[in-house]
Coordinates of C-alpha atoms and ligand atoms in Angstrom, one line a residue:
M22 CA -88.7 19.1 292.5
A23 CA -87.8 22.1 294.6
L24 CA -84.2 22.7 295.5
R25 CA -83.4 23.7 299.0
R26 CA -80.3 24.4 301.1
L27 CA -79.7 21.7 303.7
P28 CA -80.0 23.0 307.2
E29 CA -76.6 23.6 309.0
T30 CA -77.1 20.8 311.5
L31 CA -77.7 18.2 308.8
V32 CA -74.7 19.4 306.9
N33 CA -72.6 18.9 310.0
R34 CA -74.0 15.5 310.6
I35 CA -73.0 14.5 307.2
A36 CA -69.6 15.9 307.7
A37 CA -69.4 14.0 311.0
G38 CA -69.8 10.8 309.1
E39 CA -66.5 11.6 307.4
V40 CA -64.4 13.2 310.1
I41 CA -65.7 11.4 313.2
E42 CA -66.3 7.8 312.3
R43 CA -65.7 6.4 315.8
P44 CA -64.9 7.6 319.3
A45 CA -61.2 7.3 318.6
A46 CA -61.5 9.8 315.8
A47 CA -63.2 12.3 318.1
L48 CA -60.4 11.8 320.6
K49 CA -57.9 12.4 317.9
E50 CA -59.5 15.7 316.8
L51 CA -59.8 16.9 320.4
V52 CA -56.2 16.0 321.4
E53 CA -54.9 17.6 318.3
N54 CA -56.8 20.8 319.1
S55 CA -55.1 20.8 322.5
L56 CA -51.7 20.3 320.9
D57 CA -52.4 23.1 318.4
A58 CA -53.3 25.2 321.4
G59 CA -49.8 24.7 322.8
A60 CA -50.7 22.5 325.8
R61 CA -48.0 21.0 327.9
H62 CA -50.3 18.6 329.8
I63 CA -53.2 16.7 328.3
D64 CA -55.5 14.5 330.3
V65 CA -57.8 12.0 328.5
S66 CA -60.5 9.9 330.1
L67 CA -63.2 7.8 328.6
R68 CA -65.9 5.4 329.4
E69 CA -67.4 2.5 327.3
G70 CA -64.7 2.9 324.6
G71 CA -65.5 6.7 324.5
Q72 CA -69.1 6.3 323.2
S73 CA -70.8 7.2 326.5
F74 CA -68.2 9.6 327.7
L75 CA -65.0 11.3 326.6
R76 CA -63.1 14.0 328.3
I77 CA -60.0 15.9 327.2
A78 CA -58.5 18.6 329.5
D79 CA -55.6 20.7 328.5
D80 CA -53.5 23.6 329.7
G81 CA -53.3 25.3 326.3
C82 CA -54.0 28.9 325.2
G83 CA -57.8 28.6 325.8
M84 CA -60.6 30.6 324.1
S85 CA -62.2 33.9 324.9
H86 CA -65.9 34.4 325.2
D87 CA -66.1 35.6 321.6
D88 CA -63.9 32.8 320.2
L89 CA -65.9 30.2 322.1
S90 CA -69.2 31.6 320.7
I91 CA -68.1 30.8 317.1
A92 CA -65.7 27.9 317.6
I93 CA -68.4 25.3 316.9
E94 CA -69.5 27.0 313.6
R95 CA -68.4 25.2 310.5
H96 CA -65.2 26.2 308.8
V97 CA -64.3 28.5 311.7
T98 CA -60.6 28.2 312.5
S99 CA -57.8 30.2 314.0
K100 CA -55.2 28.2 312.1
L101 CA -55.0 29.4 308.6
P102 CA -54.1 33.1 309.2
D103 CA -53.0 33.8 305.6
D104 CA -55.3 31.3 303.7
D105 CA -52.2 29.3 302.6
L106 CA -53.0 25.6 302.2
L107 CA -49.5 25.0 301.0
N108 CA -48.0 26.1 304.3
I109 CA -49.6 24.2 307.1
H110 CA -47.9 23.9 310.5
S111 CA -50.9 22.8 312.7
F112 CA -53.0 19.7 313.0
G113 CA -56.2 21.5 312.3
F114 CA -57.1 24.0 309.6
R115 CA -60.4 22.7 308.3
G116 CA -62.6 24.0 311.2
E117 CA -64.7 20.9 311.0
A118 CA -64.0 18.9 314.2
L119 CA -66.0 20.8 316.8
P120 CA -69.1 21.4 314.7
S121 CA -69.1 17.7 313.6
I122 CA -68.7 16.3 317.1
G123 CA -71.3 18.8 318.4
A124 CA -73.8 17.8 315.7
V125 CA -73.9 14.1 316.8
S126 CA -73.4 14.3 320.6
R127 CA -74.0 16.2 323.8
M128 CA -70.9 18.3 324.2
S129 CA -69.7 21.0 326.6
I130 CA -66.6 23.2 326.1
T131 CA -65.2 25.0 329.1
S132 CA -62.3 27.3 328.4
R133 CA -60.3 30.2 329.8
E134 CA -58.1 32.3 327.5
K135 CA -54.5 32.6 328.7
G136 CA -54.3 35.8 330.7
G137 CA -58.1 36.2 330.5
E138 CA -60.2 37.2 333.5
D139 CA -62.8 34.5 333.4
A140 CA -63.8 31.2 332.1
W141 CA -66.8 30.4 329.8
Q142 CA -68.8 27.2 329.1
L143 CA -70.7 26.4 326.0
H144 CA -73.2 23.6 325.5
V145 CA -74.0 21.9 322.2
E146 CA -76.7 19.2 321.8
G147 CA -77.2 17.4 318.6
G148 CA -76.0 20.5 316.8
S149 CA -78.1 23.2 318.6
V150 CA -75.8 25.6 320.4
A151 CA -76.6 27.5 323.6
K152 CA -75.1 30.9 324.5
P153 CA -71.8 30.7 326.6
R154 CA -72.3 30.9 330.3
P155 CA -69.8 31.9 333.0
A156 CA -67.9 28.9 334.4
S157 CA -65.0 28.3 336.7
L158 CA -61.7 27.0 335.3
S159 CA -58.2 28.0 336.2
E160 CA -56.6 27.6 332.8
G161 CA -56.9 25.9 329.4
T162 CA -59.8 24.0 328.0
V163 CA -61.9 21.1 329.1
I164 CA -64.1 19.3 326.5
E165 CA -66.7 16.7 327.5
V166 CA -68.5 14.6 325.0
R167 CA -71.4 12.4 326.0
D168 CA -73.5 10.0 324.1
L169 CA -71.5 10.2 320.9
F170 CA -73.6 9.4 317.8
Y171 CA -76.9 9.4 319.8
A172 CA -78.2 11.7 317.0
T173 CA -77.1 9.4 314.3
P174 CA -78.4 5.9 315.3
A175 CA -77.2 4.3 312.1
R176 CA -73.6 5.2 313.0
L177 CA -74.1 3.8 316.5
K178 CA -74.9 0.4 315.1
F179 CA -71.5 0.3 313.3
L180 CA -69.4 0.7 316.5
K181 CA -67.4 -2.2 317.7
T182 CA -67.4 -3.5 321.2
P183 CA -66.4 -0.9 323.9
R184 CA -63.1 -2.9 324.3
A185 CA -62.3 -2.6 320.6
E186 CA -63.2 1.1 320.5
A187 CA -61.0 1.7 323.6
L188 CA -58.1 -0.1 321.9
A189 CA -58.5 2.2 318.9
A190 CA -58.6 5.3 321.2
R191 CA -55.5 4.2 323.0
D192 CA -53.7 3.6 319.7
I193 CA -54.4 7.1 318.6
L194 CA -53.3 8.5 321.9
D195 CA -50.0 6.5 321.7
R196 CA -49.3 7.8 318.3
L197 CA -49.9 11.5 319.3
A198 CA -47.8 10.9 322.5
L199 CA -44.9 9.7 320.4
A200 CA -45.2 12.8 318.1
Y201 CA -45.0 15.1 321.2
P202 CA -42.4 13.8 323.6
L203 CA -42.2 17.2 325.3
V204 CA -45.9 17.1 326.3
S205 CA -47.2 15.0 329.2
F206 CA -50.2 12.8 328.6
S207 CA -52.5 10.8 330.9
Y208 CA -55.1 8.3 329.8
Q209 CA -57.8 6.7 331.8
E210 CA -60.2 4.0 330.6
D211 CA -63.3 3.5 332.8
D212 CA -62.1 2.9 336.3
K213 CA -58.7 1.4 335.4
K214 CA -55.4 2.7 336.5
P215 CA -54.4 5.7 334.4
V216 CA -51.5 5.4 332.0
R217 CA -49.1 8.3 332.3
Y218 CA -46.5 9.5 329.8
Q219 CA -44.6 12.0 331.7
A220 CA -42.4 14.6 330.0
Q221 CA -39.5 16.0 332.0
E222 CA -40.4 19.6 332.5
D223 CA -36.9 21.0 332.0
L224 CA -35.8 18.7 329.4
L225 CA -34.6 20.6 326.4
D226 CA -32.9 17.9 324.3
E227 CA -35.6 16.6 322.1
D228 CA -33.7 13.4 321.1
V229 CA -33.4 12.3 324.7
A230 CA -37.0 13.1 325.3
L231 CA -38.0 11.1 322.2
E232 CA -36.1 8.1 323.3
A233 CA -37.7 8.2 326.7
R234 CA -41.1 8.5 325.2
I235 CA -40.5 5.6 322.7
R236 CA -39.5 3.5 325.7
A237 CA -42.7 4.6 327.6
V238 CA -45.0 3.9 324.7
M239 CA -43.4 0.9 322.8
G240 CA -41.4 -0.7 325.7
H241 CA -37.7 -0.9 326.5
S242 CA -37.3 -4.1 324.5
F243 CA -38.3 -2.4 321.3
I244 CA -35.4 0.1 321.4
E245 CA -33.0 -2.4 322.7
N246 CA -33.7 -4.6 319.6
A247 CA -33.8 -1.8 317.1
G248 CA -31.4 0.0 314.7
K249 CA -31.3 3.8 314.8
V250 CA -32.3 5.6 311.5
E251 CA -30.9 8.9 310.7
A252 CA -30.7 10.4 307.3
V253 CA -30.8 14.0 306.6
R254 CA -31.0 15.5 303.1
E255 CA -31.5 19.1 302.0
D256 CA -35.3 18.9 301.7
M257 CA -36.1 15.9 303.8
A258 CA -35.1 13.9 306.9
V259 CA -35.9 10.4 308.1
R260 CA -35.2 9.6 311.8
G261 CA -36.2 7.0 314.3
Y262 CA -35.8 3.4 315.2
V263 CA -36.6 0.2 313.3
S264 CA -36.7 -3.2 314.9
L265 CA -34.1 -5.8 314.0
P266 CA -35.6 -8.3 311.6
T267 CA -35.6 -11.1 314.3
A268 CA -37.8 -8.9 316.5
H269 CA -40.8 -9.2 314.1
R270 CA -44.4 -8.9 315.0
A271 CA -47.6 -10.6 313.9
T272 CA -49.4 -7.3 313.1
T273 CA -48.5 -3.8 311.8
R274 CA -49.8 -2.3 315.0
D275 CA -46.3 -1.3 316.2
Q276 CA -45.6 0.7 313.2
F277 CA -45.7 4.3 314.2
L278 CA -45.2 6.6 311.3
F279 CA -45.1 10.4 311.3
V280 CA -44.9 13.0 308.6
N281 CA -44.0 16.5 309.8
G282 CA -45.1 15.4 313.3
R283 CA -48.4 14.1 312.2
P284 CA -49.2 10.5 312.7
V285 CA -50.1 8.8 309.4
K286 CA -51.0 5.5 307.9
D287 CA -49.7 6.0 304.5
K288 CA -49.5 3.4 301.7
L289 CA -46.4 4.8 300.2
I290 CA -44.5 4.6 303.6
F291 CA -45.9 1.1 304.3
G292 CA -44.7 0.0 300.9
A293 CA -41.3 1.5 301.6
L294 CA -41.1 -0.4 304.8
R295 CA -41.9 -3.7 303.1
G296 CA -39.2 -2.8 300.5
A297 CA -36.6 -2.0 303.1
Y298 CA -37.1 -5.3 305.0
G299 CA -37.8 -7.4 302.0
D300 CA -36.3 -10.8 302.4
Y301 CA -35.1 -10.2 306.0
L302 CA -38.5 -11.1 307.3
P303 CA -40.5 -14.3 307.3
R304 CA -43.7 -14.2 305.3
G305 CA -46.6 -12.6 307.1
R306 CA -44.5 -10.9 309.8
H307 CA -44.0 -7.2 310.3
P308 CA -41.3 -4.9 311.7
A309 CA -42.0 -2.6 314.6
V310 CA -40.9 1.0 313.8
A311 CA -41.0 4.5 315.1
L312 CA -40.2 6.6 312.0
F313 CA -40.3 10.4 311.7
I314 CA -40.3 11.8 308.2
D315 CA -39.8 15.6 307.9
V316 CA -40.3 17.3 304.6
S317 CA -40.7 20.9 303.7
P318 CA -44.5 21.6 304.0
A319 CA -44.5 22.7 300.4
L320 CA -43.5 19.3 299.3
V321 CA -46.3 17.3 300.9
D322 CA -50.1 17.6 300.7
V323 CA -51.8 16.6 303.9
N324 CA -55.2 17.7 302.7
V325 CA -55.9 14.5 300.8
H326 CA -58.3 13.0 303.3
P327 CA -60.6 14.5 306.0
T328 CA -58.9 12.5 308.7
K329 CA -55.5 13.4 307.3
A330 CA -54.1 9.8 307.8
E331 CA -52.8 9.8 304.2
V332 CA -50.5 12.3 302.6
R333 CA -49.3 12.9 299.1
F334 CA -45.7 13.6 298.4
R335 CA -44.7 15.7 295.5
D336 CA -41.8 13.4 294.7
A337 CA -42.9 10.0 295.9
G338 CA -39.9 8.2 294.4
H339 CA -37.5 10.3 296.2
V340 CA -39.3 9.8 299.6
R341 CA -39.5 6.1 299.1
G342 CA -35.9 5.9 298.1
L343 CA -34.6 7.8 301.2
I344 CA -36.8 5.7 303.5
V345 CA -35.6 2.4 302.0
A346 CA -31.9 3.4 302.0
S347 CA -32.0 4.8 305.5
I348 CA -33.6 1.7 307.0
R349 CA -31.2 -0.5 305.2
D350 CA -28.4 1.4 306.5
A351 CA -29.7 1.2 310.1
L352 CA -30.2 -2.5 309.7
S353 CA -26.9 -3.4 308.1
G354 CA -25.2 -1.5 311.0
A355 CA -27.2 -3.4 313.5
S356 CA -28.4 -6.5 312.0
Q357 CA -25.5 -8.8 312.2
F358 CA -26.6 -8.6 315.8
T359 CA -29.6 -10.7 316.7
T360 CA -32.1 -9.6 319.3
N361 CA -31.0 -9.8 322.9
S362 CA -34.4 -10.9 324.0
L363 CA -33.5 -14.4 322.8
A364 CA -30.8 -14.8 325.4
P365 CA -33.1 -15.0 328.3
M366 CA -35.1 -17.6 326.5
A367 CA -31.9 -19.6 325.9
L368 CA -31.0 -19.1 329.5
E369 CA -34.3 -20.5 330.7
S370 CA -33.8 -23.6 328.8
F371 CA -30.4 -24.1 330.4
R372 CA -32.0 -23.5 333.7
A373 CA -34.6 -26.1 333.1
S374 CA -32.0 -28.9 333.1
P375 CA -30.8 -29.2 336.6
Q376 CA -34.3 -29.8 338.0
N377 CA -34.1 -33.3 336.8
P378 CA -30.4 -34.1 336.9
L379 CA -30.7 -37.8 336.5
Q380 CA -32.9 -37.8 333.4
D381 CA -31.2 -34.9 331.9
S382 CA -27.5 -34.7 332.5
V383 CA -27.0 -33.0 329.2
P384 CA -28.4 -29.5 328.8
R385 CA -31.7 -30.0 327.2
Y386 CA -32.0 -27.4 324.5
Q387 CA -33.6 -28.8 321.5
P388 CA -31.6 -28.3 318.4
R389 CA -34.0 -26.2 316.4
V390 CA -34.9 -27.7 313.0
S391 CA -31.9 -26.0 311.6
G392 CA -32.1 -22.6 310.0
G393 CA -33.7 -22.4 306.6
C394 CA -34.7 -25.5 304.9
G395 CA -35.6 -27.7 307.8
R396 CA -35.6 -31.0 306.1
N397 CA -31.9 -30.8 305.7
Y398 CA -31.3 -31.2 309.4
N399 CA -28.8 -34.0 309.9
S400 CA -28.8 -34.9 306.2
K401 CA -25.7 -36.3 304.7
P402 CA -22.8 -33.9 304.7
S403 CA -22.7 -32.0 301.4
S404 CA -19.4 -31.5 299.6
A405 CA -20.6 -28.1 298.7
Y406 CA -19.4 -25.3 300.9
V407 CA -17.3 -22.2 300.4
L408 CA -15.2 -22.4 303.5
S409 CA -11.7 -23.8 303.3
E410 CA -11.0 -27.4 302.3
P411 CA -13.2 -29.9 303.9
D412 CA -11.5 -31.2 307.0
L413 CA -13.0 -34.0 308.7
M414 CA -10.9 -33.8 311.8
P415 CA -12.8 -34.0 315.0
A416 CA -13.9 -30.7 316.3
A417 CA -11.2 -29.1 318.4
P418 CA -11.8 -29.6 322.1
P419 CA -12.6 -26.5 324.1
Q420 CA -9.3 -24.7 324.5
V421 CA -7.7 -24.4 327.8
R422 CA -6.2 -21.0 328.1
T423 CA -3.0 -20.2 329.9
E424 CA -2.9 -17.4 332.4
K425 CA -0.5 -15.6 330.2
E426 CA -2.9 -15.6 327.3
E427 CA -5.7 -14.4 329.4
Q428 CA -3.6 -11.5 330.6
E429 CA -2.7 -10.6 327.0
E430 CA -6.3 -10.6 326.2
E431 CA -7.2 -8.0 328.7
G432 CA -7.3 -4.5 327.6
G433 CA -9.6 -5.1 324.7
S434 CA -7.2 -6.6 322.2
F435 CA -9.0 -9.8 322.3
V436 CA -12.2 -8.5 320.8
S437 CA -10.6 -6.4 318.3
A438 CA -8.4 -9.2 317.1
T439 CA -11.3 -11.7 316.7
G440 CA -14.2 -9.4 316.0
R441 CA -17.6 -8.9 317.4
L442 CA -18.6 -12.6 317.4
G443 CA -15.5 -13.7 319.3
A444 CA -13.3 -16.7 318.9
A445 CA -14.7 -20.1 318.1
V446 CA -13.8 -22.7 320.8
A447 CA -15.8 -25.7 319.9
Q448 CA -18.5 -27.3 317.8
V449 CA -21.3 -29.3 319.5
H450 CA -23.6 -31.9 317.9
E451 CA -21.9 -31.0 314.6
T452 CA -24.5 -28.2 314.4
F453 CA -23.7 -25.4 316.6
I454 CA -20.5 -23.4 317.1
I455 CA -19.6 -22.1 320.5
S456 CA -17.6 -19.0 320.6
Q457 CA -16.5 -16.6 323.3
T458 CA -15.9 -12.9 323.5
Q459 CA -14.5 -11.1 326.5
E460 CA -17.8 -10.7 328.1
S461 CA -20.1 -13.3 326.6
L462 CA -20.6 -16.8 325.2
L463 CA -22.3 -17.3 321.8
I464 CA -24.0 -20.2 320.2
I465 CA -24.2 -20.1 316.5
D466 CA -26.3 -22.2 314.2
Q467 CA -23.7 -23.0 311.5
H468 CA -26.1 -23.8 308.8
A469 CA -28.4 -20.9 309.3
A470 CA -25.5 -18.5 309.5
H471 CA -23.8 -19.8 306.4
E472 CA -26.9 -19.8 304.5
R473 CA -27.3 -16.1 305.1
I474 CA -23.7 -15.5 304.0
V475 CA -24.2 -17.4 300.7
Y476 CA -27.4 -15.6 300.1
E477 CA -25.9 -12.1 300.6
K478 CA -23.1 -13.0 298.3
M479 CA -25.5 -14.0 295.7
K480 CA -27.4 -10.7 296.1
A481 CA -24.1 -8.9 295.7
E482 CA -23.4 -10.7 292.5
L483 CA -26.9 -10.0 291.3
A484 CA -26.3 -6.3 291.9
E485 CA -23.0 -6.5 290.0
G486 CA -24.7 -7.8 286.8
G487 CA -25.6 -11.4 287.5
I488 CA -25.0 -14.5 289.4
K489 CA -21.7 -16.1 288.5
R490 CA -22.4 -19.5 286.8
Q491 CA -20.3 -22.5 286.5
I492 CA -20.7 -24.9 283.6
L493 CA -21.2 -28.5 284.6
L494 CA -18.7 -30.8 283.0
I495 CA -21.4 -33.3 282.4
P496 CA -24.9 -31.7 282.1
E497 CA -27.2 -33.3 284.6
V498 CA -30.5 -34.9 283.7
V499 CA -33.1 -34.5 286.3
D500 CA -36.5 -36.2 286.3
L501 CA -39.3 -34.1 287.9
D502 CA -43.1 -34.4 287.7
E503 CA -44.9 -32.5 285.0
K504 CA -46.0 -29.6 287.1
M505 CA -42.5 -28.8 288.4
R506 CA -41.0 -29.3 285.0
S507 CA -43.3 -26.8 283.3
V508 CA -42.9 -24.2 286.0
L509 CA -39.2 -24.4 285.6
I510 CA -39.2 -24.2 281.8
E511 CA -41.6 -21.2 281.9
A512 CA -39.3 -19.4 284.3
S513 CA -36.1 -20.4 282.5
E514 CA -35.2 -16.9 281.5
S515 CA -35.3 -15.5 285.1
L516 CA -33.6 -18.7 286.3
E517 CA -30.7 -17.8 284.1
D518 CA -30.3 -14.5 285.9
S519 CA -30.4 -16.5 289.1
G520 CA -27.5 -18.6 287.7
L521 CA -29.4 -21.8 286.7
V522 CA -29.4 -22.8 283.1
V523 CA -32.1 -25.4 282.4
E524 CA -33.6 -26.8 279.2
E525 CA -36.2 -29.3 278.3
F526 CA -34.8 -32.8 277.5
G527 CA -37.5 -35.2 276.4
G528 CA -39.6 -35.8 279.4
S529 CA -36.9 -34.5 281.7
L530 CA -34.8 -31.5 282.3
L531 CA -31.2 -30.9 281.4
V532 CA -29.2 -28.7 283.8
R533 CA -26.2 -27.1 282.1
E534 CA -25.0 -24.5 284.5
V535 CA -25.5 -23.7 288.2
P536 CA -24.4 -20.8 290.4
A537 CA -20.7 -21.0 291.0
I538 CA -21.1 -20.3 294.7
L539 CA -23.0 -23.5 295.2
G540 CA -20.1 -25.7 294.3
Q541 CA -21.1 -29.3 293.7
A542 CA -24.4 -29.1 295.4
D543 CA -27.2 -31.7 294.7
V544 CA -28.7 -30.4 291.5
K545 CA -31.9 -32.3 291.7
A546 CA -32.6 -31.1 295.2
I547 CA -32.0 -27.5 294.1
L548 CA -34.4 -27.9 291.1
Q549 CA -37.1 -29.4 293.3
D550 CA -36.7 -26.6 295.8
V551 CA -36.7 -23.9 293.2
A552 CA -39.8 -25.4 291.5
E553 CA -41.6 -25.4 294.8
E554 CA -40.7 -21.8 295.4
L555 CA -42.0 -20.8 292.0
L556 CA -45.2 -22.7 292.5
D557 CA -45.6 -21.1 295.9
K558 CA -45.0 -17.6 294.7
E559 CA -47.9 -15.7 293.2
E560 CA -47.6 -15.6 289.4
S561 CA -47.8 -11.9 289.6
S562 CA -44.8 -11.3 291.7
A563 CA -42.2 -9.2 290.1
V564 CA -39.3 -10.9 288.2
E565 CA -36.8 -9.4 290.6
A566 CA -38.6 -10.7 293.7
R567 CA -38.8 -14.2 292.0
I568 CA -35.1 -14.2 291.3
L569 CA -34.3 -13.3 294.9
S570 CA -36.6 -15.9 296.3
V571 CA -35.0 -18.5 294.1
C572 CA -31.6 -17.4 295.3
A573 CA -32.7 -17.7 298.9
R574 CA -33.8 -21.3 298.2
M575 CA -30.6 -22.2 296.5
A576 CA -28.4 -20.6 299.2
C577 CA -29.6 -23.3 301.4
H578 CA -28.0 -25.9 299.2
G579 CA -24.7 -24.0 299.0
S580 CA -24.4 -23.8 302.7
V581 CA -22.4 -25.8 305.2
R582 CA -24.9 -28.4 306.6
S583 CA -25.8 -29.2 310.1
G584 CA -24.1 -32.5 310.8
R585 CA -20.8 -31.4 309.2
K586 CA -17.8 -31.3 311.4
L587 CA -15.8 -28.1 311.3
N588 CA -12.3 -27.3 312.5
V589 CA -11.5 -24.2 314.4
D590 CA -10.2 -22.4 311.4
E591 CA -13.3 -23.1 309.5
M592 CA -15.5 -22.0 312.4
N593 CA -13.6 -18.7 312.8
S594 CA -13.7 -18.1 309.1
L595 CA -17.5 -18.4 309.3
L596 CA -17.6 -16.0 312.2
R597 CA -15.5 -13.5 310.4
Q598 CA -17.7 -13.8 307.3
M599 CA -20.8 -13.2 309.5
E600 CA -19.3 -10.0 310.9
E601 CA -18.8 -8.7 307.3
T602 CA -22.3 -9.8 306.1
S603 CA -25.2 -7.5 306.6
G604 CA -28.3 -9.2 307.9
S605 CA -26.3 -12.1 309.3
G606 CA -28.2 -12.0 312.6
Q607 CA -30.9 -14.0 310.9
C608 CA -31.2 -16.7 308.3
N609 CA -33.1 -16.1 305.1
H610 CA -36.2 -17.1 306.9
G611 CA -36.0 -14.5 309.6
R612 CA -34.8 -16.9 312.3
P613 CA -31.9 -16.0 314.4
T614 CA -28.5 -17.4 313.5
Y615 CA -27.0 -17.0 316.9
V616 CA -27.8 -16.3 320.5
E617 CA -25.5 -14.5 322.9
M618 CA -25.3 -14.9 326.7
S619 CA -23.4 -12.5 328.8
L620 CA -20.8 -13.6 331.2
A621 CA -22.9 -12.1 334.0
D622 CA -25.8 -14.3 333.0
L623 CA -23.6 -17.3 333.0
Q624 CA -22.3 -16.4 336.4
K625 CA -25.8 -16.1 337.6
L626 CA -26.6 -19.6 336.4
F627 CA -23.9 -20.9 338.7
D628 CA -24.8 -18.5 341.6
R629 CA -21.4 -16.8 341.3
R630 CA -23.1 -13.4 341.5
Ligands
ADP705 P1 -59.6 23.3 313.4 O1 -58.8 22.6 314.5 O2 -59.5 22.7 312.1 O3 -59.3 24.8 313.4 P2 -61.8 22.7 315.1 O4 -63.3 22.6 314.8 O5 -61.1 21.5 315.6 O6 -61.1 23.2 313.8 O7 -61.6 23.9 316.1 C1 -62.1 25.2 315.8 C2 -61.3 26.2 316.5 O8 -61.5 26.2 318.0 C3 -59.8 26.1 316.4 O9 -59.3 26.7 315.3 C4 -59.3 26.8 317.7 O10 -59.1 28.2 317.5 C5 -60.4 26.5 318.7 N1 -60.1 25.4 319.7 C6 -60.6 24.2 319.5 N2 -60.1 23.4 320.6 C7 -59.3 24.2 321.3 C8 -58.5 24.0 322.5 N3 -58.4 22.8 323.2 N4 -57.8 25.1 323.0 C9 -57.9 26.3 322.4 N5 -58.6 26.5 321.3 C10 -59.3 25.5 320.7
MG706 MG1 -59.2 20.7 315.1

């Protein structure tokens, strides 16, 4: 067998398979080249998902005749001036994109070097390059790619529908647009109306520009329901916005991650995100984030993968730790607040009622199956709660306030005296607390809110060395089916850390101790719930995660029930505890614990505005 060197074109086609796997990848390489060239305006258009046509025009530094002649040769780059792979400040550096795209398509590059006399155009078809010809172009570079992958029919077969390819292209553009808020972008798909991300020309404050760009790309409601992340250390910084846990999404598509200005989809960072949100999110739901991580280029390797979507940090633990801590900080600052996008929903349901005044003289919001455990809705009042003594007085009627009181409240003292969640005025349906602040009305789901508080207290106790237990005066014998019994016995050690001391007792279980915070909750119901949780959780899940999920289940039993009357003091004490508890804007299942309606909205309801 004779050895031979593969022809250049074939080498480039093989490389194209790695770097350019779909039209969106070509778009990414070309837009990154424009950004590397210092462009302030980048216009992208494409047809049929970018397969039949893709065009990128920029006003960057351009290329001279001589540069253009070699730009499509493999491993030709202007971006590694001192051969230092540890010090990379540009997107490109491998010199692979242009030759790869040129090898599998019909491509033309038209360019004029900044300050240069004339423009030149170069054609490449399936890897064969023609000599540059004079062209006309006022500035920058225009690259047109037609019939991508025509030279590699096998690849062509793997493309998805034009619609799916266009979505992927748009996703890439959105990510780059977020990374470069000072650059203007436009994007046109087939004959649709172009999308424009305008940068204000004279805007110097990058923070302001970034916020405007995030609003443009991710929508206003994202930022309005997000916490701000800002953590700066000596060698590393994490900045951006992360959605409140109640504003969760079905997919990870709205997770925009950047390392040193480069969009990435990095496993370590995804893992850190999951860790940071942990039990604040319902299963299978995802936060939306725009997160910018900056580390010294020497501490991160971007050359792990040809598309550079993954990176490798020298100190992964440190990076993960800072991401988790900074997101938690942002959420604990913001997350006693629930998303404001719920208020319009609530408002709508109020609005619905007057349309049929006879049938529905009572506002017709459906009491949600109450926060958390669902089946407890309207169950018998439990004696277990951690508020003040039970007080079965009827709920206080809405207070009528005197003029004098109202005057006293003006000037802000009202809010500061009562706190962010206002003063409780009434309880309705023995399920919801109504409270008011100076400019709004709040409806709080008492069970969901309290459940969160109990759970957070348990977590704090865990962190301090273990859940405080209380010995039952008379150990309780509980009968459960075989499967539940055995899963509880198997887990008895980690259950002890969660505050439950259980042992086998003939064909039953003997419960000796329960978490002190649960008071005299229904022991059998707790065991059933915990067993279900354990059966539900994968065997493999870490002990720590198991303990937390058990605590979340138990918290439900230690919480004031829907259906229990509360007096005003109890209600206010619950509100104050919510204000002190991080994450109290949602219950342990990610559902909101309260909704807030502004006075202005209320006035609108009654046409007072
Ligand atoms: P890399 O970006 O890794 O250097 P490419 O194959 O993408 O490799 O590009 C090769 C070279 O062509 C770049 O280093 C740059 O000098 C030049 N180039 C590519 N696109 C542009 C552009 N839009 N404006 C100016 N120069 C460009
Ligand atoms: Mg490049």
